[in-house]
Tab-separated table of C-alpha atoms and ligand atoms in Angstrom:
chain	number	residue	atom	x	y	z
D	165	UNK	CA	63.678	-21.493	-17.538
D	166	UNK	CA	62.542	-18.899	-20.086
D	167	UNK	CA	61.769	-15.333	-19.103
D	168	UNK	CA	58.549	-13.838	-20.423
D	169	UNK	CA	57.829	-10.101	-20.373
D	170	UNK	CA	54.228	-9.079	-21.106
D	171	UNK	CA	53.146	-5.646	-22.365
D	172	UNK	CA	49.585	-4.449	-21.743
D	173	UNK	CA	47.587	-1.253	-22.072
D	174	UNK	CA	44.340	-2.143	-20.326
D	175	UNK	CA	42.451	-4.888	-18.540
D	176	UNK	CA	45.019	-7.545	-19.370
D	177	UNK	CA	42.743	-10.565	-19.567
D	178	UNK	CA	45.114	-12.316	-21.992
D	179	UNK	CA	48.011	-11.571	-19.645
D	180	UNK	CA	45.971	-13.144	-16.835
D	181	UNK	CA	45.295	-16.241	-18.935
D	182	UNK	CA	49.016	-16.647	-19.627
D	183	UNK	CA	49.951	-16.164	-15.964
D	184	UNK	CA	47.257	-18.581	-14.802
D	185	UNK	CA	48.365	-21.205	-17.322
D	186	UNK	CA	51.519	-21.624	-15.185
D	187	UNK	CA	53.462	-22.887	-18.208
D	188	UNK	CA	56.239	-25.263	-17.153
D	189	UNK	CA	59.652	-23.763	-17.934
D	190	UNK	CA	58.270	-20.213	-18.186
D	191	UNK	CA	58.721	-17.424	-15.679
D	192	UNK	CA	56.641	-14.249	-16.001
D	193	UNK	CA	59.505	-11.846	-15.335
D	194	UNK	CA	57.493	-8.616	-15.590
D	195	UNK	CA	54.328	-6.939	-16.826
D	196	UNK	CA	54.851	-3.484	-18.330
D	197	UNK	CA	52.318	-0.918	-19.504
D	198	UNK	CA	52.316	2.373	-21.351
D	199	UNK	CA	49.313	3.340	-19.210
D	200	UNK	CA	49.906	3.743	-15.472
D	201	UNK	CA	46.185	3.110	-14.825
D	202	UNK	CA	46.023	-0.191	-16.745
D	203	UNK	CA	43.903	-2.525	-14.603
D	204	UNK	CA	46.113	-5.484	-15.415
D	205	UNK	CA	49.110	-3.929	-13.642
D	206	UNK	CA	47.410	-4.096	-10.246
D	207	UNK	CA	46.310	-7.684	-10.917
D	208	UNK	CA	49.910	-8.724	-11.688
D	209	UNK	CA	51.397	-6.792	-8.772
D	210	UNK	CA	48.984	-8.505	-6.362
D	211	UNK	CA	50.457	-11.802	-7.507
D	212	UNK	CA	54.036	-10.730	-6.831
D	213	UNK	CA	54.961	-10.112	-10.472
D	214	UNK	CA	57.239	-7.140	-11.177
D	215	UNK	CA	55.279	-4.341	-12.826
D	216	UNK	CA	56.292	-1.059	-14.419
D	217	UNK	CA	54.472	1.743	-16.203
D	218	UNK	CA	56.113	4.018	-18.766
D	219	UNK	CA	53.730	6.729	-19.862
D	220	UNK	CA	54.256	7.264	-23.594
D	221	UNK	CA	52.948	10.833	-23.258
D	222	UNK	CA	56.125	11.745	-21.355
D	223	UNK	CA	58.276	11.153	-24.463
D	224	UNK	CA	58.839	13.470	-27.434
D	225	UNK	CA	58.748	10.826	-30.146
D	226	UNK	CA	57.737	7.228	-30.807
D	227	UNK	CA	61.413	6.302	-31.168
D	228	UNK	CA	62.300	7.865	-27.799
D	229	UNK	CA	59.486	6.021	-26.047
D	230	UNK	CA	60.310	2.721	-27.742
D	231	UNK	CA	63.992	3.053	-26.777
D	232	UNK	CA	63.094	3.719	-23.144
D	233	UNK	CA	60.628	0.838	-23.152
D	234	UNK	CA	63.156	-1.562	-24.681
D	235	UNK	CA	65.696	-0.606	-22.008
D	236	UNK	CA	63.207	-1.480	-19.270
D	237	UNK	CA	62.158	-4.712	-21.003
D	238	UNK	CA	65.753	-5.812	-21.497
D	239	UNK	CA	66.456	-5.345	-17.785
D	240	UNK	CA	64.380	-8.538	-17.364
D	241	UNK	CA	66.358	-10.460	-20.024
D	242	UNK	CA	63.289	-11.724	-21.867
D	243	UNK	CA	63.375	-14.809	-24.060
D	244	UNK	CA	59.907	-13.881	-25.299
D	245	UNK	CA	58.103	-10.544	-25.342
D	246	UNK	CA	54.318	-10.929	-25.347
D	247	UNK	CA	52.035	-8.121	-26.515
D	248	UNK	CA	48.639	-8.575	-24.881
D	249	UNK	CA	46.361	-5.696	-25.734
D	250	UNK	CA	49.330	-3.332	-26.019
D	251	UNK	CA	47.802	-0.439	-27.948
D	252	UNK	CA	50.871	1.136	-29.520
D	253	UNK	CA	52.264	1.171	-33.042
D	254	UNK	CA	55.855	-0.003	-32.721
D	255	UNK	CA	58.855	1.569	-34.439
D	256	UNK	CA	60.890	-0.495	-36.892
D	257	UNK	CA	63.877	-0.408	-34.528
D	258	UNK	CA	61.794	-1.954	-31.763
D	259	UNK	CA	60.381	-4.735	-33.932
D	260	UNK	CA	63.858	-5.539	-35.303
D	261	UNK	CA	65.315	-5.720	-31.810
D	262	UNK	CA	62.750	-8.370	-30.813
D	263	UNK	CA	62.541	-10.168	-34.171
D	264	UNK	CA	61.675	-13.830	-33.696
D	265	UNK	CA	60.949	-13.369	-30.001
D	266	UNK	CA	57.867	-11.123	-29.886
D	267	UNK	CA	54.247	-12.336	-30.067
D	268	UNK	CA	51.028	-10.410	-30.565
D	269	UNK	CA	47.418	-11.552	-30.459
D	270	UNK	CA	45.009	-10.018	-32.924
D	271	UNK	CA	41.212	-10.476	-32.731
D	272	UNK	CA	40.636	-11.672	-36.300
D	273	UNK	CA	41.607	-14.514	-38.576
D	274	UNK	CA	44.558	-12.790	-40.233
D	275	UNK	CA	45.264	-11.792	-42.937
D	276	UNK	CA	41.604	-10.665	-42.865
D	277	UNK	CA	40.771	-7.576	-40.850
D	278	UNK	CA	44.076	-6.102	-39.792
D	279	UNK	CA	43.773	-2.961	-37.691
D	280	UNK	CA	40.820	-1.874	-35.553
D	281	UNK	CA	37.122	-2.793	-35.137
D	282	UNK	CA	37.665	-6.346	-36.335
D	283	UNK	CA	34.411	-7.799	-34.975
D	284	UNK	CA	32.198	-5.076	-36.441
D	285	UNK	CA	33.931	-5.479	-39.800
D	286	UNK	CA	33.593	-9.293	-39.756
D	287	UNK	CA	29.842	-9.012	-39.055
D	288	UNK	CA	29.355	-6.340	-41.723
D	289	UNK	CA	31.265	-8.453	-44.254
D	290	UNK	CA	28.877	-11.344	-43.638
D	291	UNK	CA	31.551	-13.708	-42.308
D	292	UNK	CA	30.312	-16.989	-40.861
D	293	UNK	CA	33.567	-17.494	-38.984
D	294	UNK	CA	35.629	-15.066	-36.919
D	295	UNK	CA	38.502	-15.707	-34.566
D	296	UNK	CA	41.914	-14.729	-33.320
D	297	UNK	CA	45.524	-15.029	-34.398
D	298	UNK	CA	48.806	-15.228	-32.505
D	299	UNK	CA	51.651	-14.049	-34.712
D	300	UNK	CA	55.275	-13.023	-34.523
D	301	UNK	CA	55.542	-9.244	-34.709
D	302	UNK	CA	57.285	-7.649	-37.664
D	303	UNK	CA	57.501	-4.016	-38.793
D	304	UNK	CA	54.313	-4.373	-40.830
D	305	UNK	CA	51.254	-4.064	-38.577
D	306	UNK	CA	49.388	-7.368	-38.017
D	307	UNK	CA	51.360	-9.157	-40.763
D	308	UNK	CA	53.997	-11.324	-39.079
D	309	UNK	CA	54.354	-15.122	-39.313
D	310	UNK	CA	51.217	-16.801	-37.938
D	311	UNK	CA	51.832	-19.075	-34.959
D	312	UNK	CA	48.271	-20.199	-34.177
D	313	UNK	CA	44.652	-19.379	-34.938
D	314	UNK	CA	41.283	-20.244	-33.443
D	315	UNK	CA	37.941	-19.837	-35.212
D	316	UNK	CA	34.528	-19.231	-33.668
D	317	UNK	CA	31.131	-19.027	-35.402
D	318	UNK	CA	29.444	-15.726	-36.201
D	319	UNK	CA	25.814	-16.237	-35.158
D	320	UNK	CA	22.785	-14.679	-36.820
D	321	UNK	CA	21.969	-12.462	-33.848
D	322	UNK	CA	25.553	-11.490	-32.996
D	323	UNK	CA	26.431	-7.938	-32.109
D	324	UNK	CA	29.955	-6.578	-31.974
D	325	UNK	CA	29.885	-7.178	-28.198
D	326	UNK	CA	28.654	-10.784	-28.277
D	327	UNK	CA	31.145	-11.731	-30.987
D	328	UNK	CA	33.972	-9.995	-29.116
D	329	UNK	CA	33.141	-12.016	-26.006
D	330	UNK	CA	33.214	-15.311	-27.922
D	331	UNK	CA	36.521	-14.441	-29.607
D	332	UNK	CA	38.066	-13.308	-26.310
D	333	UNK	CA	37.270	-16.669	-24.723
D	334	UNK	CA	39.105	-18.324	-27.633
D	335	UNK	CA	42.058	-15.937	-27.162
D	336	UNK	CA	42.401	-17.069	-23.558
D	337	UNK	CA	42.908	-20.652	-24.754
D	338	UNK	CA	45.038	-19.876	-27.789
D	339	UNK	CA	47.573	-17.450	-26.340
D	340	UNK	CA	48.857	-19.615	-23.459
D	341	UNK	CA	49.111	-22.586	-25.854
D	342	UNK	CA	51.192	-20.525	-28.300
D	343	UNK	CA	53.468	-19.251	-25.526
D	344	UNK	CA	53.896	-22.820	-24.349
D	345	UNK	CA	54.949	-23.919	-27.852
D	346	UNK	CA	57.600	-21.161	-27.896
D	347	UNK	CA	58.829	-22.066	-24.414
D	348	UNK	CA	59.164	-25.697	-25.477
D	349	UNK	CA	61.294	-24.634	-28.492
D	350	UNK	CA	58.825	-26.214	-30.879
D	351	UNK	CA	58.372	-23.317	-33.322
D	352	UNK	CA	60.162	-23.040	-36.642
D	353	UNK	CA	59.671	-19.926	-38.755
D	354	UNK	CA	59.745	-20.402	-42.529
D	355	UNK	CA	58.743	-17.162	-44.266
D	356	UNK	CA	55.227	-16.437	-43.075
D	357	UNK	CA	54.665	-20.045	-42.030
D	358	UNK	CA	55.347	-21.238	-38.532
D	359	UNK	CA	55.513	-24.950	-37.871
D	360	UNK	CA	55.339	-26.801	-34.570
D	361	UNK	CA	52.524	-25.040	-32.721
D	362	UNK	CA	50.132	-28.005	-32.793
H	216	GRF	C1	42.235	-8.519	-27.210
H	216	GRF	O1	41.021	-8.613	-27.890
H	216	GRF	C2	43.373	-8.678	-28.167
H	216	GRF	O2	43.096	-9.522	-29.230
H	216	GRF	C3	43.597	-7.285	-28.661
H	216	GRF	O3	43.327	-6.456	-27.559
H	216	GRF	C4	42.462	-7.116	-26.645
H	216	GRF	C5	43.158	-7.134	-25.328
H	216	GRF	O4	42.343	-7.588	-24.287
H	216	GRF	N1	44.920	-7.158	-29.200
H	216	GRF	P1	43.003	-7.867	-22.864
H	216	GRF	O5	43.661	-6.560	-22.401
H	216	GRF	O6	43.969	-8.978	-23.001
H	216	GRF	O7	41.847	-8.215	-21.971
């Protein structure tokens, strides 16, 4: 059995998709948030999952918060740490500690559109395809080895909101499948390439 710890900052719809996937061999050990009011915390708690909130505003520095967060995460002995809408830049020490065992999902087809406002930027750039990427987290923001991607069309009448909705639906399929591949020990990292997710 592999322990999964999920970090969220808000609604947690990706977290919900992973929980509801009920991946054989995976146990959702805890859901943690940097925001005590994150809606996803209540959803997880209602299902009997351990939840904790650590308010980053209570810490003097990014390093101090990340150290406190890592201590709480490690209390659940995670095999995989899953960032699901966790809206924090992570310190290098944190990313090193979880190297090779931390996933993030980003709402673009990386390496295009790292950072924020990905859907608006994809529409403005005239892209015909948009999508989402699950990647291993490294110190460089949105640049780690790519585990899996899903593409969706950009339609002529799309707005940022309609495209975001279409991409989010793809995220809810992609993220549980990527977690499952990790849990089944199928992934092999080779530089920025990851094999075995299919
Ligand atoms: C998703 O679009 C994800 O790609 C991005 O943040 C959003 C989180 O949504 N990193 P949710 O909290 O999982 O509903």
